[in-house]
mmCIF file of C-alpha atoms in Angstrom:
data_model
loop_
_atom_site.group_PDB
_atom_site.id
_atom_site.type_symbol
_atom_site.label_atom_id
_atom_site.label_comp_id
_atom_site.label_asym_id
_atom_site.label_seq_id
_atom_site.Cartn_x
_atom_site.Cartn_y
_atom_site.Cartn_z
ATOM 1 C CA MET A 1091 -55.567 51.684 57.855
ATOM 2 C CA SER A 1092 -52.684 49.699 56.340
ATOM 3 C CA ILE A 1093 -53.219 46.400 54.504
ATOM 4 C CA ILE A 1094 -51.547 44.603 57.426
ATOM 5 C CA ASP A 1095 -53.938 46.174 59.967
ATOM 6 C CA LYS A 1096 -56.903 45.340 57.721
ATOM 7 C CA THR A 1097 -55.681 41.761 57.392
ATOM 8 C CA ILE A 1098 -55.282 41.393 61.162
ATOM 9 C CA SER A 1099 -58.877 42.607 61.667
ATOM 10 C CA PHE A 1100 -60.150 40.238 58.969
ATOM 11 C CA VAL A 1101 -58.332 37.208 60.396
ATOM 12 C CA LYS A 1102 -59.479 37.932 63.965
ATOM 13 C CA GLN A 1103 -63.061 38.083 62.716
ATOM 14 C CA GLN A 1104 -62.782 34.900 60.612
ATOM 15 C CA LEU A 1105 -61.207 32.851 63.414
ATOM 16 C CA GLU A 1106 -63.365 34.162 66.243
ATOM 17 C CA ASN A 1107 -64.742 30.696 67.099
ATOM 18 C CA ALA A 1108 -61.786 28.591 65.934
ATOM 19 C CA GLU A 1109 -60.374 25.571 67.778
ATOM 20 C CA GLY A 1110 -57.838 26.706 70.386
ATOM 21 C CA GLY A 1111 -54.752 25.459 68.551
ATOM 22 C CA HIS A 1112 -55.697 27.145 65.273
ATOM 23 C CA ASP A 1113 -57.161 30.410 66.549
ATOM 24 C CA TRP A 1114 -56.034 34.052 66.287
ATOM 25 C CA PHE A 1115 -53.357 33.527 68.937
ATOM 26 C CA HIS A 1116 -51.771 30.786 66.800
ATOM 27 C CA ILE A 1117 -51.736 33.210 63.876
ATOM 28 C CA GLU A 1118 -50.251 35.940 66.054
ATOM 29 C CA ARG A 1119 -47.441 33.655 67.277
ATOM 30 C CA VAL A 1120 -46.634 32.557 63.718
ATOM 31 C CA TYR A 1121 -46.661 36.203 62.615
ATOM 32 C CA LYS A 1122 -44.182 37.144 65.354
ATOM 33 C CA ASN A 1123 -41.993 34.094 64.629
ATOM 34 C CA ALA A 1124 -41.958 34.980 60.918
ATOM 35 C CA LEU A 1125 -40.893 38.575 61.565
ATOM 36 C CA LEU A 1126 -38.145 37.342 63.899
ATOM 37 C CA ILE A 1127 -36.778 34.967 61.249
ATOM 38 C CA ALA A 1128 -37.170 37.595 58.496
ATOM 39 C CA LYS A 1129 -34.726 39.906 60.280
ATOM 40 C CA GLU A 1130 -31.909 37.561 59.279
ATOM 41 C CA GLU A 1131 -33.050 36.995 55.681
ATOM 42 C CA ASP A 1132 -33.225 38.934 52.410
ATOM 43 C CA CYS A 1133 -36.964 38.794 51.775
ATOM 44 C CA ASP A 1134 -40.218 40.623 50.990
ATOM 45 C CA VAL A 1135 -41.553 41.443 54.457
ATOM 46 C CA THR A 1136 -45.041 42.360 53.206
ATOM 47 C CA VAL A 1137 -45.469 38.945 51.583
ATOM 48 C CA ILE A 1138 -44.257 37.315 54.812
ATOM 49 C CA GLN A 1139 -46.695 39.345 56.916
ATOM 50 C CA LEU A 1140 -49.656 38.540 54.669
ATOM 51 C CA GLY A 1141 -48.608 34.892 54.286
ATOM 52 C CA ALA A 1142 -48.270 34.424 58.050
ATOM 53 C CA LEU A 1143 -51.564 36.161 58.794
ATOM 54 C CA LEU A 1144 -53.551 34.258 56.146
ATOM 55 C CA HIS A 1145 -51.841 30.839 56.198
ATOM 56 C CA ASP A 1146 -54.590 29.210 58.320
ATOM 57 C CA ILE A 1147 -57.540 31.393 57.345
ATOM 58 C CA ALA A 1148 -59.544 28.230 56.556
ATOM 59 C CA ASP A 1149 -57.557 25.143 57.584
ATOM 60 C CA SER A 1150 -58.734 22.159 55.513
ATOM 61 C CA LYS A 1151 -59.006 19.924 58.597
ATOM 62 C CA PHE A 1152 -61.938 22.089 59.728
ATOM 63 C CA HIS A 1153 -63.544 22.139 56.264
ATOM 64 C CA ASP A 1154 -63.976 18.433 55.521
ATOM 65 C CA GLY A 1155 -60.476 18.242 54.055
ATOM 66 C CA ASP A 1156 -61.191 20.849 51.364
ATOM 67 C CA GLU A 1157 -57.831 22.500 50.638
ATOM 68 C CA THR A 1158 -59.335 25.111 48.296
ATOM 69 C CA VAL A 1159 -61.261 27.057 50.950
ATOM 70 C CA GLY A 1160 -58.233 28.794 52.471
ATOM 71 C CA PRO A 1161 -56.698 30.037 49.205
ATOM 72 C CA ARG A 1162 -60.121 31.158 47.911
ATOM 73 C CA THR A 1163 -60.906 33.037 51.117
ATOM 74 C CA ALA A 1164 -57.489 34.723 51.137
ATOM 75 C CA ARG A 1165 -57.683 35.685 47.465
ATOM 76 C CA ALA A 1166 -61.168 37.179 47.798
ATOM 77 C CA PHE A 1167 -60.017 39.315 50.722
ATOM 78 C CA LEU A 1168 -56.782 40.488 49.061
ATOM 79 C CA GLU A 1169 -58.538 41.312 45.789
ATOM 80 C CA LYS A 1170 -61.160 43.315 47.677
ATOM 81 C CA GLU A 1171 -58.310 45.306 49.258
ATOM 82 C CA ASN A 1172 -56.740 45.896 45.812
ATOM 83 C CA VAL A 1173 -53.484 44.101 46.596
ATOM 84 C CA ASP A 1174 -51.383 43.631 43.449
ATOM 85 C CA GLU A 1175 -51.695 40.280 41.655
ATOM 86 C CA ASN A 1176 -48.037 39.270 42.085
ATOM 87 C CA THR A 1177 -48.314 39.641 45.860
ATOM 88 C CA ILE A 1178 -51.649 37.806 45.923
ATOM 89 C CA GLN A 1179 -50.242 34.907 43.901
ATOM 90 C CA HIS A 1180 -47.186 34.659 46.161
ATOM 91 C CA VAL A 1181 -49.356 34.615 49.299
ATOM 92 C CA ILE A 1182 -51.667 31.965 47.806
ATOM 93 C CA SER A 1183 -48.633 29.839 46.905
ATOM 94 C CA ILE A 1184 -47.480 30.055 50.522
ATOM 95 C CA ILE A 1185 -50.912 28.925 51.763
ATOM 96 C CA ASP A 1186 -50.953 26.056 49.250
ATOM 97 C CA ASN A 1187 -47.499 24.756 50.171
ATOM 98 C CA ILE A 1188 -47.022 25.454 53.886
ATOM 99 C CA SER A 1189 -48.702 22.360 55.303
ATOM 100 C CA PHE A 1190 -46.918 19.248 56.604
ATOM 101 C CA LYS A 1191 -49.408 16.721 55.105
ATOM 102 C CA GLY A 1192 -47.740 13.665 56.595
ATOM 103 C CA GLY A 1193 -44.228 14.737 55.643
ATOM 104 C CA ASN A 1194 -44.483 12.990 52.255
ATOM 105 C CA PHE A 1195 -45.787 16.019 50.386
ATOM 106 C CA GLU A 1196 -43.517 17.517 47.750
ATOM 107 C CA LYS A 1197 -43.666 21.289 47.491
ATOM 108 C CA LYS A 1198 -44.461 22.562 44.000
ATOM 109 C CA PHE A 1199 -43.429 26.116 44.857
ATOM 110 C CA HIS A 1200 -40.277 27.520 46.429
ATOM 111 C CA SER A 1201 -39.440 30.960 47.767
ATOM 112 C CA LYS A 1202 -37.539 32.469 50.674
ATOM 113 C CA GLU A 1203 -40.816 33.904 51.945
ATOM 114 C CA LEU A 1204 -42.461 30.454 51.979
ATOM 115 C CA GLU A 1205 -39.453 29.028 53.842
ATOM 116 C CA ILE A 1206 -39.733 31.735 56.503
ATOM 117 C CA VAL A 1207 -43.503 31.437 57.048
ATOM 118 C CA GLN A 1208 -43.263 27.646 57.023
ATOM 119 C CA ASP A 1209 -40.530 27.703 59.665
ATOM 120 C CA ALA A 1210 -42.588 30.117 61.765
ATOM 121 C CA ASP A 1211 -45.638 27.844 61.528
ATOM 122 C CA ARG A 1212 -43.613 24.742 62.368
ATOM 123 C CA LEU A 1213 -42.033 26.399 65.386
ATOM 124 C CA ASP A 1214 -45.518 26.863 66.824
ATOM 125 C CA ALA A 1215 -46.091 23.104 66.470
ATOM 126 C CA ILE A 1216 -43.156 22.148 68.710
ATOM 127 C CA GLY A 1217 -41.901 22.964 72.203
ATOM 128 C CA ALA A 1218 -44.214 23.772 75.121
ATOM 129 C CA ILE A 1219 -46.865 25.415 72.938
ATOM 130 C CA GLY A 1220 -46.640 22.596 70.409
ATOM 131 C CA ILE A 1221 -47.345 20.072 73.178
ATOM 132 C CA ALA A 1222 -50.295 22.139 74.424
ATOM 133 C CA ARG A 1223 -51.717 22.510 70.905
ATOM 134 C CA CYS A 1224 -51.286 18.807 70.209
ATOM 135 C CA PHE A 1225 -53.290 17.724 73.249
ATOM 136 C CA ASN A 1226 -55.850 20.484 72.745
ATOM 137 C CA TYR A 1227 -56.576 19.199 69.229
ATOM 138 C CA GLY A 1228 -56.599 15.594 70.454
ATOM 139 C CA GLY A 1229 -59.228 16.569 73.021
ATOM 140 C CA PHE A 1230 -61.162 18.471 70.361
ATOM 141 C CA LYS A 1231 -61.256 15.221 68.317
ATOM 142 C CA ASN A 1232 -61.864 13.066 71.433
ATOM 143 C CA ARG A 1233 -58.744 10.984 70.821
ATOM 144 C CA ALA A 1234 -57.036 8.768 73.382
ATOM 145 C CA LEU A 1235 -54.003 10.338 75.071
ATOM 146 C CA TYR A 1236 -51.894 7.255 74.431
ATOM 147 C CA ASN A 1237 -52.369 3.581 73.642
ATOM 148 C CA PRO A 1238 -49.234 1.403 73.848
ATOM 149 C CA GLU A 1239 -50.875 -1.118 71.484
ATOM 150 C CA ILE A 1240 -51.237 1.391 68.625
ATOM 151 C CA ALA A 1241 -47.856 2.134 67.069
ATOM 152 C CA PRO A 1242 -47.183 5.421 65.236
ATOM 153 C CA ASN A 1243 -47.457 5.222 61.444
ATOM 154 C CA LEU A 1244 -44.300 6.858 60.110
ATOM 155 C CA ASN A 1245 -45.018 6.336 56.412
ATOM 156 C CA MET A 1246 -48.482 7.778 55.964
ATOM 157 C CA SER A 1247 -49.660 9.093 52.640
ATOM 158 C CA LYS A 1248 -51.139 12.586 52.580
ATOM 159 C CA GLU A 1249 -54.670 11.103 52.641
ATOM 160 C CA GLU A 1250 -53.868 8.705 55.496
ATOM 161 C CA TYR A 1251 -52.389 11.582 57.484
ATOM 162 C CA LYS A 1252 -55.506 13.712 57.006
ATOM 163 C CA LYS A 1253 -57.817 10.847 58.078
ATOM 164 C CA SER A 1254 -55.705 9.528 60.960
ATOM 165 C CA ASN A 1255 -57.480 9.104 64.281
ATOM 166 C CA SER A 1256 -54.580 7.646 66.258
ATOM 167 C CA PRO A 1257 -53.820 8.533 69.915
ATOM 168 C CA THR A 1258 -52.489 12.027 70.506
ATOM 169 C CA LEU A 1259 -49.047 10.854 71.620
ATOM 170 C CA ASN A 1260 -48.509 9.164 68.237
ATOM 171 C CA HIS A 1261 -48.638 12.605 66.621
ATOM 172 C CA PHE A 1262 -45.289 13.413 68.238
ATOM 173 C CA TYR A 1263 -43.669 10.669 66.143
ATOM 174 C CA GLU A 1264 -45.825 11.155 63.048
ATOM 175 C CA LYS A 1265 -45.086 14.883 62.840
ATOM 176 C CA LEU A 1266 -43.746 16.954 65.735
ATOM 177 C CA LEU A 1267 -40.403 15.214 66.248
ATOM 178 C CA MET A 1268 -39.763 15.339 62.487
ATOM 179 C CA LEU A 1269 -40.023 19.107 62.237
ATOM 180 C CA LYS A 1270 -36.599 20.015 63.641
ATOM 181 C CA ASP A 1271 -34.891 18.433 60.631
ATOM 182 C CA LYS A 1272 -37.291 20.039 58.161
ATOM 183 C CA MET A 1273 -36.577 23.657 59.116
ATOM 184 C CA ASN A 1274 -35.445 25.867 56.250
ATOM 185 C CA THR A 1275 -33.628 28.831 57.822
ATOM 186 C CA PRO A 1276 -30.690 29.143 60.264
ATOM 187 C CA THR A 1277 -32.869 31.024 62.781
ATOM 188 C CA GLY A 1278 -35.634 28.444 62.495
ATOM 189 C CA LYS A 1279 -33.186 25.590 63.003
ATOM 190 C CA ARG A 1280 -31.652 27.235 66.077
ATOM 191 C CA ILE A 1281 -34.984 27.833 67.801
ATOM 192 C CA ALA A 1282 -36.253 24.382 66.821
ATOM 193 C CA GLU A 1283 -33.308 22.639 68.507
ATOM 194 C CA ALA A 1284 -34.295 23.883 71.985
ATOM 195 C CA ARG A 1285 -38.001 23.237 71.456
ATOM 196 C CA HIS A 1286 -37.286 19.724 70.170
ATOM 197 C CA GLN A 1287 -35.231 18.954 73.263
ATOM 198 C CA TYR A 1288 -38.111 20.105 75.458
ATOM 199 C CA MET A 1289 -40.458 17.652 73.705
ATOM 200 C CA GLU A 1290 -37.997 14.794 74.174
ATOM 201 C CA GLU A 1291 -37.867 15.554 77.906
ATOM 202 C CA PHE A 1292 -41.675 15.708 78.061
ATOM 203 C CA LEU A 1293 -42.007 12.291 76.420
ATOM 204 C CA SER A 1294 -39.481 10.784 78.805
ATOM 205 C CA GLN A 1295 -41.462 12.120 81.770
ATOM 206 C CA PHE A 1296 -44.775 11.022 80.218
ATOM 207 C CA TYR A 1297 -43.648 7.399 79.792
ATOM 208 C CA ALA A 1298 -42.153 7.310 83.281
ATOM 209 C CA GLU A 1299 -45.434 8.476 84.762
ATOM 210 C CA TRP A 1300 -47.499 6.178 82.531
ATOM 211 C CA ASN A 1301 -45.455 3.166 83.653
ATOM 212 C CA GLY A 1302 -45.461 4.153 87.322
ATOM 213 C CA GLU A 1303 -41.703 4.706 87.420
ATOM 214 C CA LYS A 1304 -41.728 8.294 88.723
#
């Protein structure tokens, strides 16, 4: 069995009971997005495959904010499978730097492979699936759909972002609508444009329905 097949089996097992927006199917979509983007880039495909498959192996938001669990879990698995140290370190750096974290987080690591996996992950946060994931997580956290009296906070620190409990619709302004302009690759930017437009149309319809106009 190849290292990619072993990793897929490991991730499926680890995320068996995960929240619906961060489950195996999220990983699978990011994996497919990453391979699509990689076709147009000069990159290490193995690092991209492993980075995409392991990027959410232990998302900190489900581990009391502990950002060390994911990298430790990924490293232990890759070392057990005798993956070379350079590849392991590159994959861990992707996991450490992929997250949005309120949009005010400065990456300490840069590589084409990180850019590709990050774009793939961000694409899954926007468009129709992004909307579905957003409301699924809001329901998981028992958040209000929308409250006109609570304005989005567009200048959150990383810690404020992690602790935010604002209505689900605010998340569109605090993250999702920002992602189009944060894409790294030409393919990512092209796909993001259409998905962004879909979210804008959704919000327009949402407000019209909320206000009894349609």
